[in-house]
């Protein structure tokens, strides 16, 4: 499905498909986020994972929790909020962007927004990824992935349902069917 952004430039929705390796999934999450960075006005991440955080990203995990505490201290975050949920990230800040990039392949939820339109969603601890890119961004992403040895076939248009709604695609499989499972956003 094509989505029109505020500048009237079409965006193509893409998802990470079943069959990609964990290493490929990590790279796709990070590279998709990198190409979308200039368009992301607001971003949020949850400092939770269904799996153990990889040792390499523990400093970013701790930075996210520290950022949430700072947001409470400066009044931009309620003391009643779950300390690890919906942490605001300023993607223009290189250090915060690096933290987000480290966590997106492993978190239960991360989002990137351009105004009131979502353009990036990572969830289910790295198994579900959806994003919307322009043609230029898609070409850049494919080039980056190929340079890293990742097949561009790990990305596809999201599956469609009646009424034009899509289901977020998950790399996890349904135990009863052996086929990739889908999850609603």
Coordinates of C-alpha atoms in Angstrom, one line a residue:
X1 CA 0.0 0.0 0.0
X2 CA 1.2 3.5 -0.8
X3 CA 0.9 6.1 1.9
X4 CA 1.2 9.8 1.0
X5 CA 3.4 11.9 3.4
X6 CA 2.7 15.6 4.1
X7 CA 5.1 16.6 1.2
X8 CA 2.9 14.6 -1.2
X9 CA 5.7 12.1 -1.7
X10 CA 4.4 8.5 -1.7
X11 CA 5.6 6.0 0.9
X12 CA 5.6 2.3 0.5
X13 CA 4.9 0.1 3.5
X14 CA 7.3 -2.7 4.2
X15 CA 7.6 -5.5 6.8
X16 CA 10.3 -7.9 7.8
X17 CA 9.2 -11.3 6.5
X18 CA 9.4 -14.8 7.9
X19 CA 12.6 -16.6 7.2
X20 CA 15.1 -13.8 8.1
X21 CA 17.8 -14.7 10.5
X22 CA 18.1 -13.0 13.9
X23 CA 21.3 -11.2 12.7
X24 CA 19.4 -10.0 9.5
X25 CA 16.5 -8.8 11.6
X26 CA 18.8 -6.7 13.8
X27 CA 20.4 -5.1 10.8
X28 CA 17.1 -4.4 9.1
X29 CA 15.7 -2.8 12.2
X30 CA 18.7 -0.5 12.6
X31 CA 19.1 0.4 8.9
X32 CA 15.4 1.1 8.5
X33 CA 15.5 3.4 11.4
X34 CA 18.6 5.1 10.0
X35 CA 17.1 5.9 6.6
X36 CA 13.9 7.2 8.3
X37 CA 15.7 9.3 10.9
X38 CA 15.4 12.6 9.0
X39 CA 11.6 12.2 8.8
X40 CA 11.0 11.1 12.4
X41 CA 9.7 14.0 14.5
X42 CA 8.9 12.0 17.6
X43 CA 10.0 8.6 18.7
X44 CA 9.2 6.4 21.7
X45 CA 10.7 3.1 23.0
X46 CA 9.9 0.7 25.7
X47 CA 12.8 -0.5 27.9
X48 CA 11.3 -4.0 28.0
X49 CA 12.1 -7.2 26.0
X50 CA 10.5 -10.6 26.0
X51 CA 14.1 -11.9 25.9
X52 CA 17.2 -11.2 27.8
X53 CA 18.8 -7.9 26.6
X54 CA 22.0 -8.8 24.7
X55 CA 25.1 -7.7 26.7
X56 CA 26.1 -5.3 23.8
X57 CA 23.0 -3.2 24.3
X58 CA 22.9 -3.1 28.1
X59 CA 24.5 0.4 28.2
X60 CA 21.7 1.6 25.9
X61 CA 19.1 -0.1 28.1
X62 CA 20.5 1.7 31.2
X63 CA 20.6 5.0 29.2
X64 CA 16.9 4.6 28.3
X65 CA 15.9 4.1 31.9
X66 CA 18.1 7.1 32.9
X67 CA 16.4 9.1 30.2
X68 CA 13.0 8.2 31.6
X69 CA 14.1 9.3 35.1
X70 CA 15.4 12.6 33.6
X71 CA 12.0 13.1 31.9
X72 CA 10.2 12.7 35.2
X73 CA 12.6 15.1 36.9
X74 CA 12.1 17.8 34.3
X75 CA 8.3 17.3 34.3
X76 CA 7.9 16.0 30.7
X77 CA 7.0 12.6 32.1
X78 CA 4.5 11.8 34.9
X79 CA 5.8 10.1 38.0
X80 CA 2.8 7.7 37.6
X81 CA 4.0 6.4 34.2
X82 CA 5.7 3.0 34.0
X83 CA 9.4 3.9 34.1
X84 CA 10.2 1.6 31.2
X85 CA 7.3 2.3 28.9
X86 CA 6.9 5.0 26.2
X87 CA 10.3 6.7 26.8
X88 CA 10.5 9.8 24.5
X89 CA 13.6 9.8 22.3
X90 CA 15.0 12.8 20.5
X91 CA 16.3 11.3 17.3
X92 CA 18.2 14.5 16.5
X93 CA 20.4 13.8 19.5
X94 CA 23.1 11.3 18.3
X95 CA 23.4 9.7 21.7
X96 CA 19.7 9.2 22.0
X97 CA 19.4 7.9 18.5
X98 CA 22.2 5.4 19.1
X99 CA 20.3 4.2 22.2
X100 CA 17.1 3.8 20.2
X101 CA 19.0 2.0 17.4
X102 CA 20.5 -0.4 19.9
X103 CA 17.1 -1.2 21.5
X104 CA 14.7 -1.4 18.5
X105 CA 15.7 -4.9 17.5
X106 CA 15.0 -6.2 21.0
X107 CA 12.2 -4.1 22.5
X108 CA 8.5 -5.0 22.9
X109 CA 7.7 -1.7 21.3
X110 CA 9.3 1.3 19.5
X111 CA 7.6 3.9 17.3
X112 CA 8.6 6.7 15.0
X113 CA 6.2 9.4 13.9
X114 CA 6.2 12.1 11.3
X115 CA 3.6 14.5 12.6
X116 CA 0.5 12.5 13.2
X117 CA 1.5 9.7 10.9
X118 CA 3.4 6.6 12.1
X119 CA 6.2 5.7 9.8
X120 CA 8.1 3.1 12.0
X121 CA 7.0 0.4 14.3
X122 CA 9.2 -2.3 15.9
X123 CA 7.6 -4.8 18.4
X124 CA 7.5 -8.3 19.8
X125 CA 11.2 -8.2 20.8
X126 CA 12.6 -8.0 17.3
X127 CA 10.2 -10.3 15.5
X128 CA 7.8 -7.6 14.1
X129 CA 8.9 -4.6 12.0
X130 CA 6.7 -2.3 9.9
X131 CA 7.8 1.0 8.3
X132 CA 6.9 3.3 5.5
X133 CA 9.6 4.7 3.2
X134 CA 9.8 6.9 0.1
X135 CA 11.3 5.5 -3.1
X136 CA 14.6 7.3 -2.3
X137 CA 14.7 5.9 1.2
X138 CA 13.8 2.4 0.0
X139 CA 16.7 2.5 -2.5
X140 CA 19.1 3.7 0.2
X141 CA 17.9 1.0 2.6
X142 CA 18.3 -1.8 0.0
X143 CA 21.8 -0.5 -0.8
X144 CA 22.7 -0.4 2.9
X145 CA 21.4 -3.9 3.5
X146 CA 23.2 -5.3 0.4
X147 CA 26.4 -3.7 1.6
X148 CA 25.9 -5.6 4.9
X149 CA 25.2 -8.9 3.2
X150 CA 21.5 -8.9 3.9
X151 CA 19.2 -10.1 1.1
X152 CA 16.6 -7.4 0.1
X153 CA 14.1 -10.2 0.0
X154 CA 13.8 -10.1 3.8
X155 CA 11.4 -7.1 3.2
X156 CA 8.0 -7.3 1.6
X157 CA 4.7 -5.3 1.4
X158 CA 2.5 -6.2 4.3
X159 CA -0.1 -8.9 3.8
X160 CA -3.6 -7.4 3.2
X161 CA -7.0 -8.3 4.8
X162 CA -10.5 -7.4 3.8
X163 CA -11.2 -3.7 4.2
X164 CA -7.6 -2.7 3.4
X165 CA -6.3 -3.2 6.9
X166 CA -3.0 -5.0 7.3
X167 CA -1.7 -7.2 10.0
X168 CA 1.8 -6.6 11.4
X169 CA 3.9 -9.4 10.1
X170 CA 5.9 -11.5 12.7
X171 CA 8.8 -13.7 12.1
X172 CA 7.5 -16.0 14.8
X173 CA 5.6 -19.1 13.6
X174 CA 2.2 -20.3 14.8
X175 CA 2.7 -23.7 16.5
X176 CA -0.5 -25.1 15.2
X177 CA 0.1 -24.3 11.5
X178 CA 3.9 -24.1 11.3
X179 CA 3.3 -20.9 9.3
X180 CA 4.4 -17.4 10.3
X181 CA 2.0 -15.8 12.7
X182 CA 0.5 -12.4 12.4
X183 CA -0.2 -9.9 15.1
X184 CA -2.4 -6.9 15.2
X185 CA -0.6 -3.6 16.1

